[in-house]
Coordinates of C-alpha atoms and ligand atoms in Angstrom, one line a residue:
M250 CA -0.8 -2.3 33.9
S251 CA 3.2 -2.7 34.6
V252 CA 5.7 -2.8 31.9
A253 CA 6.5 -6.2 32.6
D254 CA 3.2 -7.1 31.3
I255 CA 3.6 -5.6 28.0
T256 CA 5.2 -7.9 25.3
P257 CA 8.6 -6.2 24.1
A258 CA 8.1 -5.7 20.4
L259 CA 11.6 -7.0 20.1
S260 CA 13.5 -8.8 22.6
V261 CA 17.2 -10.2 22.6
Q262 CA 18.5 -12.2 25.2
G263 CA 22.5 -13.3 25.7
L264 CA 23.2 -12.2 21.9
T265 CA 26.5 -12.5 20.7
V266 CA 27.6 -12.2 17.3
S267 CA 31.1 -12.6 15.8
Y268 CA 32.4 -12.1 12.3
G269 CA 35.7 -13.7 13.4
Q270 CA 37.8 -14.3 16.8
K271 CA 36.3 -11.3 18.6
P272 CA 32.7 -10.6 19.0
A273 CA 31.1 -7.5 17.7
V274 CA 28.1 -8.0 20.0
F275 CA 29.0 -10.0 23.3
D276 CA 26.1 -11.2 25.8
V277 CA 23.5 -8.8 25.1
S278 CA 20.3 -8.9 26.7
A279 CA 17.6 -6.1 25.9
A280 CA 13.8 -5.4 25.3
F281 CA 12.4 -3.0 23.1
R282 CA 9.1 -1.2 23.7
P283 CA 5.9 -1.1 21.6
R284 CA 4.6 2.4 21.0
A285 CA 7.8 3.9 21.9
M286 CA 11.1 5.0 20.2
T287 CA 14.4 3.8 21.2
A288 CA 17.9 5.0 20.3
I289 CA 21.1 2.5 20.0
I290 CA 24.0 4.6 20.9
G291 CA 27.7 4.0 20.9
P292 CA 30.9 4.4 19.2
N293 CA 31.8 3.5 15.7
G294 CA 32.7 -0.5 15.6
A295 CA 30.4 -0.8 18.8
G296 CA 28.2 -3.2 17.0
K297 CA 25.2 -1.2 16.5
S298 CA 24.5 -2.1 12.9
T299 CA 25.3 -5.7 14.0
M300 CA 22.7 -5.8 16.6
L301 CA 19.9 -4.5 14.2
K302 CA 21.3 -7.2 11.5
A303 CA 20.8 -9.7 13.9
A304 CA 17.6 -8.8 15.1
L305 CA 16.6 -9.3 11.5
G306 CA 18.6 -12.8 11.1
V307 CA 20.7 -11.3 8.3
V308 CA 24.0 -12.0 10.4
P309 CA 23.9 -15.4 12.0
R310 CA 24.0 -15.4 15.9
L311 CA 26.7 -17.3 17.9
S312 CA 24.5 -17.4 20.6
G313 CA 21.6 -15.9 22.1
E314 CA 17.7 -15.6 21.2
V315 CA 15.8 -12.9 19.1
R316 CA 12.0 -12.6 19.7
V317 CA 9.8 -10.1 18.1
F318 CA 6.0 -9.6 19.5
G319 CA 6.8 -12.6 22.0
Q320 CA 7.3 -14.9 18.6
P321 CA 10.7 -16.6 17.3
L322 CA 12.2 -14.5 14.4
S323 CA 11.4 -17.0 11.8
E324 CA 7.6 -16.5 12.1
A325 CA 7.6 -12.6 12.9
R326 CA 9.8 -11.7 10.0
A327 CA 7.2 -9.9 8.1
R328 CA 6.4 -7.5 10.9
I329 CA 10.0 -6.2 10.7
A330 CA 10.9 -3.2 8.4
Y331 CA 14.5 -2.2 8.2
V332 CA 16.3 1.0 6.8
P333 CA 19.7 0.2 6.3
Q334 CA 23.0 2.6 7.1
R335 CA 23.0 4.6 3.9
A336 CA 26.7 3.7 3.2
S337 CA 25.9 0.0 2.7
V338 CA 23.5 0.3 0.1
D339 CA 24.8 0.2 -3.8
W340 CA 23.4 3.2 -5.2
D341 CA 24.5 2.4 -9.0
F342 CA 21.7 -0.4 -8.6
P343 CA 19.8 0.7 -12.0
T344 CA 16.4 0.9 -10.4
N345 CA 13.9 4.1 -9.9
V346 CA 12.5 5.2 -6.6
R347 CA 9.0 3.7 -7.1
D348 CA 10.5 0.3 -7.7
V349 CA 12.5 0.5 -4.6
V350 CA 9.4 1.4 -2.2
L351 CA 7.6 -1.3 -4.3
M352 CA 10.4 -3.8 -2.9
G353 CA 8.6 -3.2 0.2
L354 CA 5.9 -4.9 -0.7
Y355 CA 7.5 -8.2 -1.9
R356 CA 6.5 -10.2 1.4
K357 CA 2.9 -9.3 0.8
V358 CA 3.1 -9.5 -3.1
G359 CA 5.3 -12.7 -3.4
L360 CA 8.4 -12.7 -5.6
L361 CA 6.1 -13.9 -8.4
G362 CA 3.3 -11.9 -7.6
R363 CA 1.9 -9.0 -9.8
I364 CA 2.1 -5.5 -8.9
T365 CA -1.4 -3.9 -9.2
G366 CA -2.3 -0.3 -9.5
A367 CA -3.1 -0.7 -5.9
H368 CA 0.1 -1.3 -4.8
R369 CA 1.5 1.4 -7.0
R370 CA -0.9 4.0 -5.0
L371 CA 0.3 2.6 -2.0
A372 CA 4.1 3.2 -3.0
D373 CA 3.1 6.6 -4.2
E374 CA 1.4 7.3 -0.9
C375 CA 4.6 6.5 1.0
L376 CA 6.5 8.6 -1.1
A377 CA 4.1 11.4 -0.3
R378 CA 4.5 10.6 3.6
V379 CA 8.3 11.2 3.2
G380 CA 7.8 14.2 1.2
I381 CA 9.3 13.2 -2.1
E382 CA 6.2 12.3 -4.2
G383 CA 7.8 14.2 -7.3
F384 CA 10.5 11.7 -7.5
A385 CA 8.7 8.2 -8.4
G386 CA 10.4 7.8 -11.6
R387 CA 13.8 9.0 -10.8
Q388 CA 16.8 6.5 -10.9
I389 CA 18.0 6.0 -7.3
G390 CA 21.4 6.8 -8.3
Q391 CA 20.2 10.4 -8.9
L392 CA 19.0 11.4 -5.9
S393 CA 20.6 13.5 -2.9
G394 CA 21.7 11.7 0.5
G395 CA 18.8 13.3 1.9
Q396 CA 16.4 11.9 -0.8
Q397 CA 17.8 8.7 -0.8
Q398 CA 17.0 8.4 3.0
R399 CA 13.7 9.2 2.5
V400 CA 12.9 6.6 -0.1
F401 CA 14.4 4.1 2.1
L402 CA 11.9 5.1 4.8
A403 CA 9.3 5.1 2.2
R404 CA 10.2 1.5 1.3
A405 CA 9.7 0.5 5.1
L406 CA 6.3 2.5 5.6
A407 CA 5.0 0.5 2.1
Q408 CA 6.0 -2.9 4.3
E409 CA 3.1 -1.7 7.2
A410 CA 5.4 -3.4 9.9
D411 CA 5.1 -3.5 13.4
L412 CA 8.8 -2.9 14.4
Y413 CA 11.0 -0.3 12.4
L414 CA 14.9 -0.8 12.7
L415 CA 16.6 2.0 11.2
D416 CA 20.3 2.5 11.1
E417 CA 21.4 6.0 11.4
P418 CA 18.2 7.5 9.8
F419 CA 19.5 10.9 9.9
A420 CA 23.2 10.4 8.9
G421 CA 23.9 13.3 6.4
V422 CA 20.7 14.9 6.3
D423 CA 20.1 18.4 6.7
A424 CA 17.6 20.1 9.2
A425 CA 14.2 19.9 7.1
T426 CA 15.1 16.4 6.1
E427 CA 15.5 15.2 9.6
R428 CA 12.3 17.1 10.8
A429 CA 10.4 15.1 8.0
I430 CA 11.9 12.0 9.2
I431 CA 11.2 12.5 12.7
E432 CA 7.7 13.6 12.1
V433 CA 7.0 10.2 10.3
L434 CA 8.5 8.2 13.1
K435 CA 6.4 9.8 15.6
G436 CA 3.6 9.2 13.6
L437 CA 4.5 5.4 13.6
K438 CA 4.9 5.5 17.5
A439 CA 1.4 7.2 17.3
E440 CA -0.1 4.4 15.3
G441 CA 1.5 1.9 18.3
K442 CA 4.5 0.7 16.2
A443 CA 8.0 0.1 17.8
V444 CA 10.8 2.2 16.6
V445 CA 14.3 1.4 17.1
A446 CA 17.2 3.4 15.5
V447 CA 20.8 3.8 15.9
H448 CA 21.5 7.5 16.7
H449 CA 24.8 9.5 16.6
D450 CA 23.7 12.7 17.7
L451 CA 23.8 12.8 21.8
S452 CA 22.2 16.3 21.6
T453 CA 18.8 15.2 20.2
V454 CA 18.2 11.9 22.1
G455 CA 16.3 13.6 24.8
A456 CA 13.8 15.2 22.3
Y457 CA 13.5 12.3 20.0
F458 CA 13.7 9.2 22.0
D459 CA 11.7 7.4 24.7
D460 CA 14.5 4.8 25.6
V461 CA 17.8 4.3 25.2
L462 CA 20.6 1.1 24.7
L463 CA 23.6 2.2 25.0
L464 CA 26.1 -0.4 23.6
N465 CA 30.1 -1.1 23.2
V466 CA 30.1 -4.7 22.2
R467 CA 28.3 -5.3 25.6
R468 CA 25.5 -3.7 26.8
I469 CA 26.5 -0.8 28.9
A470 CA 23.1 0.6 29.9
A471 CA 19.4 0.4 28.8
G472 CA 15.8 1.8 29.9
P473 CA 14.0 5.2 29.9
V474 CA 16.0 8.1 28.5
E475 CA 15.7 9.9 32.2
A476 CA 17.2 7.1 33.8
A477 CA 19.9 5.6 31.5
F478 CA 21.2 8.5 29.3
T479 CA 23.2 9.7 31.9
A480 CA 27.0 11.2 32.0
E481 CA 28.2 8.0 33.7
S482 CA 26.7 5.8 31.1
L483 CA 27.9 8.0 28.3
Q484 CA 31.5 7.8 29.6
A485 CA 31.3 3.9 30.1
T486 CA 30.3 3.5 26.6
Y487 CA 32.7 6.2 24.6
G488 CA 35.5 6.3 27.5
G489 CA 38.0 8.6 26.3
R490 CA 36.4 9.0 23.0
L491 CA 34.0 11.6 24.4
A492 CA 35.6 14.5 25.9
G493 CA 34.0 15.5 29.5
A494 CA 33.4 18.8 28.0
H495 CA 31.1 17.3 25.3
I496 CA 29.0 15.5 28.0
D497 CA 28.9 18.7 30.4
Q498 CA 27.1 20.4 27.1
L499 CA 24.5 18.0 27.3
G500 CA 23.2 19.1 30.7
L501 CA 22.4 15.8 32.0
R502 CA 21.8 15.0 35.3
S503 CA 24.5 13.2 37.3
A504 CA 23.4 10.0 39.1
Ligands
LIG693 N1 30.8 -8.3 7.5 C1 31.7 -8.1 8.4 N2 32.6 -9.0 8.5 C2 33.6 -8.7 9.3 N3 33.6 -7.9 10.6 C3 32.6 -6.9 10.3 C4 31.4 -6.8 9.6 N4 30.7 -5.8 9.8 C5 31.2 -5.3 10.9 N5 32.4 -5.8 11.5 C6 33.2 -5.7 12.5 O1 32.3 -5.8 13.5 C7 32.5 -4.8 14.4 C8 31.2 -3.9 14.9 O2 30.4 -3.4 13.4 P1 29.4 -2.6 13.2 O3 29.1 -2.1 11.8 O4 28.0 -3.3 13.9 O5 29.2 -1.3 14.3 P2 28.8 0.0 14.2 O6 28.3 0.2 15.8 O7 27.5 0.0 13.7 O8 29.7 1.2 13.6 P3 29.2 2.5 12.7 O9 28.9 3.3 14.1 O10 30.7 2.9 12.6 O11 28.4 2.2 12.0 C9 33.3 -3.7 13.9 O12 34.8 -4.0 14.3 C10 33.4 -4.1 12.4 O13 34.6 -3.8 11.7
LIG694 MG1 26.8 1.4 11.9

């Protein structure tokens, strides 16, 4: 079976998103494979978060098409779980950890549906999968950054989605939390799910990801890490912001 025979978990065609005059994402086409982990890479302001939000339908598209497992977004929205960029969340919101995870179930339960013991057990199982089972009753504002990140990952797991979109899941977490998160993500991939993560640490791209999309408003390069994550494509993505010496340290082959 060739790659072309596999329906992408997510595909965007000619995606353009603009908040004002200048587009944040311009004419981007890309396909994301199921049973794979894809990194979205690019400098601050490159439109990475915007692209995930457009894939979720939470920001309007100026033009372009989004399909999820071959279906229009309106029919497949329930198959997507999303972990937002941590800085964008209101941590003073008075709610506890288990309730945040239970929010992941609202599509299954319905807004007015009753949360049952089985739902609570699922929430606690998801907290255990990310290694913070002891924190269920804690207010979310009283967690460390790494613990907050794990709670949002647990909420995404509770959704039992097929496509996971994560915005900088490793930002500001220590090495142990990073390992815990990557293990969970690799587990999702092994189950056949698609994982798409905005990622800033260029030194771990090769170890963590199968595919990469280099973005700077436009699509710069995309494909398997070995093919697309090159010194040239990084230079084209980051321009002068990434010193040649830094790229050299990554030990990439040159095209
Ligand atoms: N709600 C908004 N209203 C207006 N402009 C916005 C909004 N959100 C993002 N932008 C602008 O769109 C551009 C892309 O932002 P986006 O958050 O997608 O970048 P990013 O690649 O995720 O950056 P970072 O690495 O800093 O998270 C930026 O210039 C940003 O200022
Ligand atoms: Mg962002």
